[in-house]
mmCIF file of C-alpha atoms in Angstrom:
data_model
loop_
_atom_site.group_PDB
_atom_site.id
_atom_site.type_symbol
_atom_site.label_atom_id
_atom_site.label_comp_id
_atom_site.label_asym_id
_atom_site.label_seq_id
_atom_site.Cartn_x
_atom_site.Cartn_y
_atom_site.Cartn_z
ATOM 1 C CA MET G 355 22.369 25.055 33.904
ATOM 2 C CA ARG G 356 24.585 26.615 36.538
ATOM 3 C CA TRP G 357 26.493 29.756 35.539
ATOM 4 C CA GLN G 358 28.794 31.387 38.052
ATOM 5 C CA GLY G 359 28.691 35.157 37.994
ATOM 6 C CA GLN G 360 26.193 35.236 35.153
ATOM 7 C CA THR G 361 24.266 38.324 34.160
ATOM 8 C CA LEU G 362 20.923 38.331 32.383
ATOM 9 C CA ASP G 363 19.823 40.961 29.934
ATOM 10 C CA ALA G 364 16.146 41.732 30.371
ATOM 11 C CA VAL G 365 14.402 40.238 27.357
ATOM 12 C CA GLN G 366 11.456 42.599 27.548
ATOM 13 C CA SER G 367 13.807 45.577 27.548
ATOM 14 C CA ASP G 368 15.546 44.223 24.460
ATOM 15 C CA LEU G 369 12.223 43.921 22.695
ATOM 16 C CA ASP G 370 11.127 47.396 23.729
ATOM 17 C CA ASP G 371 14.219 49.203 22.464
ATOM 18 C CA GLY G 372 14.561 47.090 19.318
ATOM 19 C CA ALA G 373 18.099 46.011 20.165
ATOM 20 C CA LEU G 374 17.611 42.411 19.106
ATOM 21 C CA PRO G 375 14.711 42.268 16.629
ATOM 22 C CA GLY G 376 16.117 39.284 14.751
ATOM 23 C CA LEU G 377 16.672 37.339 17.943
ATOM 24 C CA ALA G 378 13.166 38.121 19.128
ATOM 25 C CA ARG G 379 11.849 36.445 15.997
ATOM 26 C CA ALA G 380 14.120 33.468 16.703
ATOM 27 C CA GLY G 381 12.436 32.779 20.063
ATOM 28 C CA LEU G 382 14.749 34.602 22.469
ATOM 29 C CA VAL G 383 14.297 33.638 26.112
ATOM 30 C CA ARG G 384 17.255 35.366 27.751
ATOM 31 C CA SER G 385 20.787 36.610 27.076
ATOM 32 C CA VAL G 386 23.617 35.387 29.302
ATOM 33 C CA GLN G 387 27.142 36.574 29.995
ATOM 34 C CA THR G 388 29.676 34.888 32.295
ATOM 35 C CA PRO G 389 33.318 35.513 33.278
ATOM 36 C CA GLU G 390 34.191 32.061 31.923
ATOM 37 C CA PHE G 391 33.448 33.349 28.425
ATOM 38 C CA GLU G 392 34.764 36.885 28.550
ATOM 39 C CA GLY G 393 33.374 39.060 25.782
ATOM 40 C CA ILE G 394 30.803 36.463 24.701
ATOM 41 C CA THR G 395 27.034 36.778 25.013
ATOM 42 C CA PHE G 396 24.886 33.668 24.722
ATOM 43 C CA HIS G 397 21.333 34.221 23.513
ATOM 44 C CA GLU G 398 19.208 31.294 24.644
ATOM 45 C CA VAL G 399 16.300 30.590 22.310
ATOM 46 C CA LEU G 400 13.516 28.040 22.062
ATOM 47 C CA CYS G 401 13.556 26.618 18.558
ATOM 48 C CA LYS G 402 10.394 25.414 16.862
ATOM 49 C CA SER G 403 12.157 22.776 14.778
ATOM 50 C CA ALA G 404 15.453 20.907 14.961
ATOM 51 C CA LEU G 405 15.654 19.102 11.629
ATOM 52 C CA ASN G 406 16.597 21.245 8.632
ATOM 53 C CA LYS G 407 15.850 19.775 5.201
ATOM 54 C CA LEU G 408 18.260 20.423 2.342
ATOM 55 C CA PRO G 409 16.953 21.306 -1.122
ATOM 56 C CA ALA G 410 15.864 18.414 -3.319
ATOM 57 C CA GLU G 411 18.630 19.188 -5.833
ATOM 58 C CA SER G 412 21.349 18.573 -3.249
ATOM 59 C CA THR G 413 23.747 15.763 -4.197
ATOM 60 C CA LEU G 414 24.931 15.154 -0.633
ATOM 61 C CA PRO G 415 24.674 11.766 1.092
ATOM 62 C CA PHE G 416 22.323 13.338 3.646
ATOM 63 C CA ARG G 417 19.139 15.380 3.346
ATOM 64 C CA PHE G 418 18.820 16.715 6.879
ATOM 65 C CA THR G 419 20.999 18.661 9.300
ATOM 66 C CA VAL G 420 20.771 19.721 12.944
ATOM 67 C CA ASN G 421 22.479 22.863 14.254
ATOM 68 C CA THR G 422 22.698 23.504 17.976
ATOM 69 C CA PHE G 423 24.245 26.982 17.716
ATOM 70 C CA ARG G 424 24.226 30.011 15.443
ATOM 71 C CA GLY G 425 27.438 31.979 15.596
ATOM 72 C CA CYS G 426 30.700 30.411 16.718
ATOM 73 C CA THR G 427 33.478 31.300 19.140
ATOM 74 C CA HIS G 428 36.004 29.539 16.906
ATOM 75 C CA ALA G 429 36.116 32.949 15.160
ATOM 76 C CA CYS G 430 37.589 31.552 11.937
ATOM 77 C CA ARG G 431 38.229 34.484 9.639
ATOM 78 C CA TYR G 432 37.151 32.540 6.556
ATOM 79 C CA CYS G 433 33.953 30.946 7.929
ATOM 80 C CA PHE G 434 31.345 30.704 5.163
ATOM 81 C CA ALA G 435 28.500 30.669 7.722
ATOM 82 C CA ARG G 436 29.140 34.263 8.804
ATOM 83 C CA PRO G 437 26.399 35.781 6.598
ATOM 84 C CA THR G 438 23.769 33.705 8.432
ATOM 85 C CA HIS G 439 24.054 36.089 11.389
ATOM 86 C CA GLU G 440 22.730 38.892 9.234
ATOM 87 C CA TYR G 441 19.368 37.090 9.140
ATOM 88 C CA LEU G 442 19.212 37.838 12.876
ATOM 89 C CA ASP G 443 20.026 41.533 12.343
ATOM 90 C CA LEU G 444 23.521 40.912 13.715
ATOM 91 C CA ASP G 445 26.740 41.503 11.810
ATOM 92 C CA ALA G 446 28.823 38.795 10.171
ATOM 93 C CA GLY G 447 32.067 39.935 11.810
ATOM 94 C CA THR G 448 32.482 40.486 15.532
ATOM 95 C CA ASP G 449 28.842 39.615 16.297
ATOM 96 C CA PHE G 450 29.242 36.191 14.672
ATOM 97 C CA ASP G 451 32.208 35.507 16.956
ATOM 98 C CA THR G 452 30.738 36.926 20.165
ATOM 99 C CA GLN G 453 26.917 36.759 19.944
ATOM 100 C CA VAL G 454 26.133 33.041 19.994
ATOM 101 C CA VAL G 455 22.576 31.765 19.718
ATOM 102 C CA VAL G 456 21.943 28.593 21.720
ATOM 103 C CA LYS G 457 18.951 26.374 20.943
ATOM 104 C CA THR G 458 18.444 25.159 24.482
ATOM 105 C CA ASN G 459 15.512 22.872 23.660
ATOM 106 C CA VAL G 460 16.943 21.408 20.468
ATOM 107 C CA ALA G 461 17.301 17.839 21.778
ATOM 108 C CA ALA G 462 13.705 17.682 22.997
ATOM 109 C CA VAL G 463 12.364 19.130 19.761
ATOM 110 C CA LEU G 464 14.498 16.708 17.746
ATOM 111 C CA ARG G 465 13.188 13.736 19.713
ATOM 112 C CA ARG G 466 9.597 14.760 18.922
ATOM 113 C CA GLU G 467 10.384 15.152 15.226
ATOM 114 C CA LEU G 468 12.128 11.783 15.046
ATOM 115 C CA ALA G 469 9.111 10.110 16.678
ATOM 116 C CA LYS G 470 6.750 11.152 13.872
ATOM 117 C CA ARG G 471 5.454 8.382 11.626
ATOM 118 C CA SER G 472 6.533 10.422 8.629
ATOM 119 C CA TRP G 473 10.215 10.272 9.648
ATOM 120 C CA LYS G 474 12.065 7.907 7.266
ATOM 121 C CA ARG G 475 15.347 7.696 9.215
ATOM 122 C CA ASP G 476 17.284 9.637 6.611
ATOM 123 C CA PRO G 477 20.928 10.341 7.530
ATOM 124 C CA VAL G 478 21.398 13.523 9.576
ATOM 125 C CA ALA G 479 24.549 15.683 9.535
ATOM 126 C CA LEU G 480 25.817 17.828 12.407
ATOM 127 C CA GLY G 481 28.521 20.473 12.127
ATOM 128 C CA THR G 482 27.841 21.532 8.549
ATOM 129 C CA ASN G 483 27.151 25.165 9.532
ATOM 130 C CA THR G 484 28.531 26.089 12.953
ATOM 131 C CA ASP G 485 30.453 23.704 15.181
ATOM 132 C CA PRO G 486 28.377 21.613 17.623
ATOM 133 C CA TYR G 487 31.476 21.098 19.784
ATOM 134 C CA GLN G 488 32.534 24.722 20.138
ATOM 135 C CA ARG G 489 33.373 25.728 23.713
ATOM 136 C CA ALA G 490 29.785 26.502 24.707
ATOM 137 C CA GLU G 491 28.889 22.828 24.347
ATOM 138 C CA GLY G 492 30.901 22.220 27.500
ATOM 139 C CA ARG G 493 28.309 24.271 29.397
ATOM 140 C CA TYR G 494 25.085 23.543 27.580
ATOM 141 C CA ARG G 495 25.692 19.830 26.901
ATOM 142 C CA LEU G 496 23.281 19.673 23.979
ATOM 143 C CA MET G 497 25.034 16.938 22.018
ATOM 144 C CA PRO G 498 24.460 13.963 24.360
ATOM 145 C CA GLY G 499 20.706 14.456 24.070
ATOM 146 C CA ILE G 500 20.934 14.775 20.287
ATOM 147 C CA VAL G 501 23.141 11.711 19.874
ATOM 148 C CA THR G 502 20.852 9.659 22.102
ATOM 149 C CA ALA G 503 17.712 10.784 20.275
ATOM 150 C CA LEU G 504 19.204 9.928 16.880
ATOM 151 C CA ALA G 505 20.477 6.524 17.973
ATOM 152 C CA GLU G 506 17.271 5.501 19.753
ATOM 153 C CA SER G 507 15.207 6.484 16.705
ATOM 154 C CA GLY G 508 17.370 4.398 14.374
ATOM 155 C CA THR G 509 18.679 7.455 12.502
ATOM 156 C CA PRO G 510 22.231 7.338 11.080
ATOM 157 C CA PHE G 511 24.249 10.513 11.587
ATOM 158 C CA SER G 512 27.566 12.216 10.964
ATOM 159 C CA ILE G 513 29.513 14.851 12.908
ATOM 160 C CA LEU G 514 32.102 17.328 11.614
ATOM 161 C CA THR G 515 34.007 19.358 14.208
ATOM 162 C CA LYS G 516 37.133 21.294 15.111
ATOM 163 C CA GLY G 517 36.258 20.930 18.780
ATOM 164 C CA THR G 518 38.099 18.530 21.043
ATOM 165 C CA LEU G 519 35.015 18.405 23.256
ATOM 166 C CA LEU G 520 33.925 15.501 21.077
ATOM 167 C CA ARG G 521 36.284 13.317 23.119
ATOM 168 C CA ARG G 522 33.896 13.681 26.058
ATOM 169 C CA ASP G 523 31.183 11.936 24.067
ATOM 170 C CA LEU G 524 33.237 9.120 22.523
ATOM 171 C CA PRO G 525 31.796 6.486 24.918
ATOM 172 C CA LEU G 526 28.269 7.622 24.036
ATOM 173 C CA LEU G 527 29.094 7.698 20.319
ATOM 174 C CA THR G 528 30.505 4.180 20.594
ATOM 175 C CA LEU G 529 27.224 2.989 22.077
ATOM 176 C CA ALA G 530 25.283 4.847 19.378
ATOM 177 C CA SER G 531 27.373 3.177 16.647
ATOM 178 C CA ARG G 532 26.045 -0.198 17.811
ATOM 179 C CA GLN G 533 22.559 0.997 16.929
ATOM 180 C CA VAL G 534 23.097 3.143 13.827
ATOM 181 C CA PRO G 535 25.897 4.077 11.404
ATOM 182 C CA VAL G 536 27.952 6.928 12.906
ATOM 183 C CA SER G 537 30.485 8.939 10.880
ATOM 184 C CA LEU G 538 33.025 11.237 12.573
ATOM 185 C CA SER G 539 35.141 13.878 10.814
ATOM 186 C CA VAL G 540 37.606 16.487 12.049
ATOM 187 C CA SER G 541 38.385 19.807 10.370
ATOM 188 C CA LEU G 542 42.099 20.651 10.288
ATOM 189 C CA ALA G 543 43.235 23.028 7.558
ATOM 190 C CA ILE G 544 46.278 24.760 9.070
ATOM 191 C CA GLY G 545 49.305 22.945 10.441
ATOM 192 C CA ASP G 546 51.361 26.004 11.429
ATOM 193 C CA PRO G 547 50.324 26.794 15.049
ATOM 194 C CA GLU G 548 51.140 30.503 14.786
ATOM 195 C CA LEU G 549 49.168 30.970 11.578
ATOM 196 C CA GLN G 550 46.340 28.847 12.934
ATOM 197 C CA GLN G 551 45.973 31.068 15.985
ATOM 198 C CA ALA G 552 45.937 34.168 13.788
ATOM 199 C CA ILE G 553 43.222 32.880 11.450
ATOM 200 C CA GLU G 554 41.270 30.564 13.796
ATOM 201 C CA PRO G 555 41.873 32.168 17.202
ATOM 202 C CA GLY G 556 39.128 30.318 19.060
ATOM 203 C CA THR G 557 39.910 26.813 17.859
ATOM 204 C CA PRO G 558 41.967 24.057 19.482
ATOM 205 C CA THR G 559 45.567 23.860 18.315
ATOM 206 C CA PRO G 560 46.586 21.620 15.410
ATOM 207 C CA ARG G 561 48.249 19.276 17.909
ATOM 208 C CA ALA G 562 45.062 19.006 19.947
ATOM 209 C CA ARG G 563 43.063 18.140 16.840
ATOM 210 C CA LEU G 564 45.607 15.560 15.749
ATOM 211 C CA ASP G 565 45.219 14.010 19.192
ATOM 212 C CA LEU G 566 41.444 14.062 18.653
ATOM 213 C CA ILE G 567 41.864 12.164 15.378
ATOM 214 C CA ARG G 568 43.918 9.561 17.205
ATOM 215 C CA ALA G 569 41.340 9.300 19.996
ATOM 216 C CA ILE G 570 38.563 8.765 17.442
ATOM 217 C CA THR G 571 40.442 6.007 15.642
ATOM 218 C CA ASP G 572 41.512 4.418 18.938
ATOM 219 C CA ALA G 573 37.809 4.246 19.815
ATOM 220 C CA GLY G 574 37.251 2.140 16.704
ATOM 221 C CA PHE G 575 35.896 4.770 14.303
ATOM 222 C CA ASP G 576 37.185 5.754 10.903
ATOM 223 C CA CYS G 577 38.082 9.457 10.896
ATOM 224 C CA HIS G 578 37.871 11.619 7.790
ATOM 225 C CA VAL G 579 39.626 15.002 7.887
ATOM 226 C CA MET G 580 38.560 18.186 6.159
ATOM 227 C CA VAL G 581 41.786 19.885 5.062
ATOM 228 C CA ALA G 582 39.706 22.880 4.125
ATOM 229 C CA PRO G 583 39.790 25.574 3.269
ATOM 230 C CA VAL G 584 43.214 25.810 1.721
ATOM 231 C CA ILE G 585 44.122 29.503 1.981
ATOM 232 C CA PRO G 586 45.903 30.768 -1.123
ATOM 233 C CA TYR G 587 49.526 31.843 -0.618
ATOM 234 C CA LEU G 588 49.348 31.045 3.105
ATOM 235 C CA THR G 589 48.632 27.317 3.397
ATOM 236 C CA ASP G 590 48.970 26.056 -0.171
ATOM 237 C CA SER G 591 52.734 25.511 -0.305
ATOM 238 C CA ASN G 592 53.941 22.005 -0.957
ATOM 239 C CA ALA G 593 55.885 22.063 2.313
ATOM 240 C CA HIS G 594 52.834 23.022 4.381
ATOM 241 C CA LEU G 595 50.480 20.542 2.727
ATOM 242 C CA ASP G 596 53.035 17.729 2.857
ATOM 243 C CA ALA G 597 53.705 18.257 6.560
ATOM 244 C CA LEU G 598 49.998 18.563 7.383
ATOM 245 C CA LEU G 599 48.917 15.461 5.458
ATOM 246 C CA SER G 600 51.817 13.521 6.920
ATOM 247 C CA ALA G 601 50.727 14.429 10.463
ATOM 248 C CA ILE G 602 47.092 13.638 9.672
ATOM 249 C CA SER G 603 48.069 10.247 8.301
ATOM 250 C CA GLU G 604 50.265 9.516 11.297
ATOM 251 C CA ALA G 605 47.339 10.360 13.591
ATOM 252 C CA GLY G 606 45.344 7.562 11.959
ATOM 253 C CA ALA G 607 42.960 9.411 9.632
ATOM 254 C CA THR G 608 41.358 7.300 6.925
ATOM 255 C CA GLY G 609 40.814 9.998 4.298
ATOM 256 C CA VAL G 610 40.870 13.714 3.575
ATOM 257 C CA THR G 611 38.826 16.274 1.667
ATOM 258 C CA VAL G 612 40.710 19.287 0.274
ATOM 259 C CA PHE G 613 39.309 22.426 -1.354
ATOM 260 C CA PRO G 614 40.297 26.088 -1.685
ATOM 261 C CA MET G 615 38.863 28.954 0.346
ATOM 262 C CA HIS G 616 35.656 30.651 -0.778
ATOM 263 C CA LEU G 617 34.914 34.241 0.187
ATOM 264 C CA ARG G 618 31.176 34.716 -0.111
ATOM 265 C CA GLY G 619 29.124 37.707 0.909
ATOM 266 C CA SER G 620 30.267 39.518 4.024
ATOM 267 C CA THR G 621 32.888 36.842 4.748
ATOM 268 C CA ARG G 622 34.937 38.317 1.907
ATOM 269 C CA GLY G 623 35.290 41.733 3.531
ATOM 270 C CA TRP G 624 35.963 40.259 6.965
ATOM 271 C CA PHE G 625 38.791 38.091 5.696
ATOM 272 C CA LEU G 626 40.307 40.658 3.343
ATOM 273 C CA ASN G 627 40.391 43.277 6.098
ATOM 274 C CA TRP G 628 42.438 40.844 8.187
ATOM 275 C CA LEU G 629 44.653 40.065 5.213
ATOM 276 C CA ALA G 630 45.279 43.764 4.520
ATOM 277 C CA GLU G 631 46.413 44.265 8.116
ATOM 278 C CA HIS G 632 48.614 41.192 8.463
ATOM 279 C CA HIS G 633 49.670 40.341 4.887
ATOM 280 C CA PRO G 634 49.180 43.503 2.817
ATOM 281 C CA ALA G 635 51.491 42.256 0.076
ATOM 282 C CA LEU G 636 48.918 39.585 -0.792
ATOM 283 C CA ILE G 637 45.973 41.911 -1.432
ATOM 284 C CA ARG G 638 46.813 42.457 -5.106
ATOM 285 C CA ARG G 639 47.250 38.742 -5.678
ATOM 286 C CA TYR G 640 43.877 38.048 -4.039
ATOM 287 C CA ARG G 641 42.190 40.587 -6.295
ATOM 288 C CA GLN G 642 43.618 38.754 -9.268
ATOM 289 C CA LEU G 643 42.714 35.339 -7.883
ATOM 290 C CA TYR G 644 39.141 36.096 -6.786
ATOM 291 C CA GLY G 645 38.284 39.090 -8.941
ATOM 292 C CA ARG G 646 34.918 40.413 -7.795
ATOM 293 C CA GLY G 647 33.561 36.974 -7.022
ATOM 294 C CA SER G 648 33.809 34.467 -4.207
ATOM 295 C CA HIS G 649 35.632 31.624 -5.969
ATOM 296 C CA VAL G 650 39.237 31.195 -6.982
ATOM 297 C CA THR G 651 39.957 30.934 -10.682
ATOM 298 C CA PRO G 652 39.552 27.546 -12.425
ATOM 299 C CA GLU G 653 43.284 27.598 -13.080
ATOM 300 C CA TYR G 654 44.023 27.779 -9.356
ATOM 301 C CA LYS G 655 41.626 24.916 -8.635
ATOM 302 C CA THR G 656 43.375 22.767 -11.194
ATOM 303 C CA TRP G 657 46.798 23.754 -9.857
ATOM 304 C CA LEU G 658 45.785 22.905 -6.283
ATOM 305 C CA ARG G 659 44.277 19.567 -7.277
ATOM 306 C CA ARG G 660 47.482 18.596 -9.062
ATOM 307 C CA ARG G 661 49.541 19.597 -6.033
ATOM 308 C CA VAL G 662 47.365 17.769 -3.509
ATOM 309 C CA SER G 663 46.567 14.529 -5.342
ATOM 310 C CA PRO G 664 50.088 13.044 -5.184
ATOM 311 C CA LEU G 665 50.297 13.889 -1.471
ATOM 312 C CA VAL G 666 46.939 12.256 -0.778
ATOM 313 C CA ASP G 667 48.170 9.108 -2.533
ATOM 314 C CA LYS G 668 51.554 9.306 -0.801
ATOM 315 C CA TYR G 669 49.985 9.197 2.645
ATOM 316 C CA GLY G 670 47.163 6.799 1.822
ATOM 317 C CA LEU G 671 44.407 9.313 2.485
ATOM 318 C CA ALA G 672 42.235 8.856 -0.593
ATOM 319 C CA GLY G 673 39.506 7.159 1.448
ATOM 320 C CA ASP G 674 36.154 6.779 -0.300
ATOM 321 C CA ALA G 675 34.676 10.249 0.274
ATOM 322 C CA VAL G 676 33.645 12.719 -2.407
ATOM 323 C CA ARG G 677 35.536 16.014 -2.366
ATOM 324 C CA GLN G 678 33.041 18.681 -1.401
ATOM 325 C CA GLU G 679 32.943 22.405 -0.762
ATOM 326 C CA PRO G 680 30.343 24.797 0.684
ATOM 327 C CA VAL G 681 27.986 26.999 -1.279
ATOM 328 C CA ALA G 682 26.412 30.203 -0.074
ATOM 329 C CA PRO G 683 23.656 29.819 2.547
ATOM 330 C CA THR G 684 20.350 31.477 1.704
ATOM 331 C CA ARG G 685 17.726 32.938 4.009
ATOM 332 C CA GLU G 686 15.330 30.151 3.096
ATOM 333 C CA LEU G 687 17.902 27.431 3.641
ATOM 334 C CA VAL G 688 19.197 28.789 6.931
ATOM 335 C CA GLY G 689 15.795 29.242 8.545
ATOM 336 C CA ALA G 690 16.316 28.042 12.092
ATOM 337 C CA GLY G 691 19.954 27.269 11.395
ATOM 338 C CA ALA G 692 20.013 24.976 8.357
ATOM 339 C CA ALA G 693 23.323 24.086 6.802
ATOM 340 C CA PRO G 694 24.465 25.340 3.429
ATOM 341 C CA ALA G 695 24.678 22.742 0.715
ATOM 342 C CA LEU G 696 27.947 21.492 -0.738
ATOM 343 C CA THR G 697 29.181 21.076 -4.311
ATOM 344 C CA LEU G 698 31.905 19.056 -5.942
ATOM 345 C CA PHE G 699 35.471 20.384 -5.896
#
């Protein structure tokens, strides 16, 4: 890969001074910075495995995931994957947004795993932890190799993303869909551009993601949309949800999944610190809504479901998908980047 103006941190020095002990265990090869990604450091690692197996008790329609990155420049304040960075001895706040681990050999490792006689061609999900089409994919180009390996092995797969970089791979995904079932989903939870930039500062705009939905459907795919998480008192008004679902429907989406925000582990503090700075009047209401836990009250869940269901029907977005929401990732589950499981809304 060609990087203009790149700088390399000496790996041996990092190991000697203990600066990156977690990354050393993850197979660190080198750390890269470039003016094109100001303030971001990419830690290139060699992964030992690409396929991550979900627990047997999972009720999801897939048992395996692949994650190309750990950490994400989308910098979503609410991201449930933030605590996974702590397994690398990095913090779940700024480090998660700016210290991105790149599995440079993931496609080659995946191809070897898919070639094993023991592989049963179970469905594989991408984008269930950190986004495979975040900006770094434009440089590292890991997804074409992964898509090709999955298709050539006869393995069905799904992709969930906020990244408009997926449009680059639509021709390849179209070819793959002639060999295996391919499912594409877009995450779009905030329709207000100003609020979206405050909470998801590294993501494409709502308009750009609506255009991505249209591009996906124009290419002949169904496109499911994750309207999640719904952020209490900021994105749960009838006006906001109505306008967002209307735009999603107009863009050609075939269904939506909606669930409220969870604030697990260190994600809770990261989000609430932002909330205290920008919307201090809501702090008391959040304490009442979440208490000391990570979930909203059952009453709020019921209220949100009753608000959303008529809108989903109004815009013909019921689709055939199960409503799902993330649960906390564990050290064992994350391993080399495994995705957290999901539970019913």
